[in-house]
PDB file of C-alpha atoms in Angstrom:
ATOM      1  CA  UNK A   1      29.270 -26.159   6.975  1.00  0.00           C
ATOM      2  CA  UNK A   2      25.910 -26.069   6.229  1.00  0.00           C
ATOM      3  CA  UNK A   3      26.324 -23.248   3.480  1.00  0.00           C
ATOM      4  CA  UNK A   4      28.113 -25.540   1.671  1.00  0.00           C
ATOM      5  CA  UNK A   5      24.949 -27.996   1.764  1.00  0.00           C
ATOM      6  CA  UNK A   6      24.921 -28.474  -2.203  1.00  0.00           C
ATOM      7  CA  UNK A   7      20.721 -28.753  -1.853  1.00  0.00           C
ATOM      8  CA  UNK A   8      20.898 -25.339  -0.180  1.00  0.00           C
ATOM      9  CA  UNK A   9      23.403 -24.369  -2.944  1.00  0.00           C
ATOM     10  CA  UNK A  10      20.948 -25.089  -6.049  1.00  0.00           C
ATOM     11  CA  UNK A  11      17.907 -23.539  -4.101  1.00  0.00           C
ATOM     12  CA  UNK A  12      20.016 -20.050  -3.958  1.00  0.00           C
ATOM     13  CA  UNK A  13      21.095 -20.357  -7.254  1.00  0.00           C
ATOM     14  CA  UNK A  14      17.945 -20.896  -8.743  1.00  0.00           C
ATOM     15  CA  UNK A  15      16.243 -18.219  -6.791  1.00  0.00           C
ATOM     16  CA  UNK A  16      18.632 -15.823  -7.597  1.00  0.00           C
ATOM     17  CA  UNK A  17      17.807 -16.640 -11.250  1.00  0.00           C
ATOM     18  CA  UNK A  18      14.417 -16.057 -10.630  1.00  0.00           C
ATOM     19  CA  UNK A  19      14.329 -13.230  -8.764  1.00  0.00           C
ATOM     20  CA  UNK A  20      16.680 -11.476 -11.409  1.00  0.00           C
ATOM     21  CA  UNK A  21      14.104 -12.497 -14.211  1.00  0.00           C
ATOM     22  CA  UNK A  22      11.401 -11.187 -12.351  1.00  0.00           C
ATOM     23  CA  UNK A  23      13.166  -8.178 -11.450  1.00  0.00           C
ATOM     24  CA  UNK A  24      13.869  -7.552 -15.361  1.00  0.00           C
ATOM     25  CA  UNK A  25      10.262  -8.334 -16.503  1.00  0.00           C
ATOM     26  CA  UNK A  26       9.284  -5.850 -13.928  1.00  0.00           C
ATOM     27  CA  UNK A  27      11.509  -3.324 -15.254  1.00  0.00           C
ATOM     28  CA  UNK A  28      10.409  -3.694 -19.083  1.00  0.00           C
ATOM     29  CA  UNK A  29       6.641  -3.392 -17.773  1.00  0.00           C
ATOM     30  CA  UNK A  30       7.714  -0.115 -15.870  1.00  0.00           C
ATOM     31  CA  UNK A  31       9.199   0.993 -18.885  1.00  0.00           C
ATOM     32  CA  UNK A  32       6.604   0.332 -21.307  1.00  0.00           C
ATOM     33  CA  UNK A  33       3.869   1.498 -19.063  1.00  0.00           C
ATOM     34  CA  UNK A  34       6.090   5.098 -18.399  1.00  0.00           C
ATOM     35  CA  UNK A  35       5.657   7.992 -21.365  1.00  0.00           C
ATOM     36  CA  UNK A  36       8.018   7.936 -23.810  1.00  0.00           C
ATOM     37  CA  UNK A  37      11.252   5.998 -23.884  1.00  0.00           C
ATOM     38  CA  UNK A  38      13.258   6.327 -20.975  1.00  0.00           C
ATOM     39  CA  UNK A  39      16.609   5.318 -22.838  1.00  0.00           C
ATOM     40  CA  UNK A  40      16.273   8.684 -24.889  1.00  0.00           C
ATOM     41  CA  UNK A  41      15.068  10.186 -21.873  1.00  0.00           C
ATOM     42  CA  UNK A  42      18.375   9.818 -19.598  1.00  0.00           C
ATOM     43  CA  UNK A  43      20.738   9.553 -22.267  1.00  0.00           C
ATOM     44  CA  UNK A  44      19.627  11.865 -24.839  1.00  0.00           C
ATOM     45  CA  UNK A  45      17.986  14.511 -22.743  1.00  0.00           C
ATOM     46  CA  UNK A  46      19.489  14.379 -19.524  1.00  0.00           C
ATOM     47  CA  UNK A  47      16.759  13.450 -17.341  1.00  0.00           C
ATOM     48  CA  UNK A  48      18.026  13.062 -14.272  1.00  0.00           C
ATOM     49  CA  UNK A  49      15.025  12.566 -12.077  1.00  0.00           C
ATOM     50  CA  UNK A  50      14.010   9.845 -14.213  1.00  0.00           C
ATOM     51  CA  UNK A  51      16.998   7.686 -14.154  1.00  0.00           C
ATOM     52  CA  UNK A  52      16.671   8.314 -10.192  1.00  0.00           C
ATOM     53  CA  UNK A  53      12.968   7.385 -10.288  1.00  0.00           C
ATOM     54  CA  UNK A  54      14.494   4.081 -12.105  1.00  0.00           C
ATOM     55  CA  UNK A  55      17.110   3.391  -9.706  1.00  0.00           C
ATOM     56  CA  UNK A  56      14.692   3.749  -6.726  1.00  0.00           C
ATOM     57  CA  UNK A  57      12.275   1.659  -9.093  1.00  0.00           C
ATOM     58  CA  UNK A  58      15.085  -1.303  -9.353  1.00  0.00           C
ATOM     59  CA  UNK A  59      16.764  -1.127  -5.644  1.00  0.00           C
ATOM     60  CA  UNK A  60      12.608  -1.484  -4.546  1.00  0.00           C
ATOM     61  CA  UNK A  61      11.719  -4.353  -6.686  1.00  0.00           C
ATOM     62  CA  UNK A  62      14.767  -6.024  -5.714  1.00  0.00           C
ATOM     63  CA  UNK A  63      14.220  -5.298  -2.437  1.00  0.00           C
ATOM     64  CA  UNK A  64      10.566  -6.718  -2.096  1.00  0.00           C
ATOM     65  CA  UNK A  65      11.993  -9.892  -4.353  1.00  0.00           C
ATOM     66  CA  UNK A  66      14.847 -10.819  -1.646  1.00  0.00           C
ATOM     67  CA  UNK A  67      12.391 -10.534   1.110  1.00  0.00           C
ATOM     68  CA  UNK A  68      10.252 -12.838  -0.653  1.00  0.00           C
ATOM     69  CA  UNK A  69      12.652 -15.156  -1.414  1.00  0.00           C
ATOM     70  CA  UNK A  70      14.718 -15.382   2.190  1.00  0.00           C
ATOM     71  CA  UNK A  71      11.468 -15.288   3.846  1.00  0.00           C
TER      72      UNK A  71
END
């Protein structure tokens, strides 16, 4: 039962919350420092290879913020 371990609890919690912050300050860098807006870009225009190049942008960051938190 050591998952239930309420020190082990708070640590996951909290570095979920962290890694989700840093995962959305990392995504309003990526779209400041991209050309134009990308929220016209998919919606209004249809630009599908940006809003995959934003997905593969998100599931990395997340990616490289798990490792770094699990170890």
């Amino acid at each position: 039962m050591e998952y239930l371990n309420p020190k082990a609890l708070t640590a996951s919690i909290v570095y979920s919350l962290l890694g989700i912050a840093i995962l959305v300050v990392s995504f309003y860098l990526f779209n400041k420092l991209t050309p134009g807006t990308m929220r016209r870009e998919i919606l209004e225009e249809h630009n599908t290879a940006l809003a995959i190049m934003s997905a593969a942008f998100m599931l990395a960051v997340a990616l490289i913020i798990s490792a770094a938190i699990h170890g």
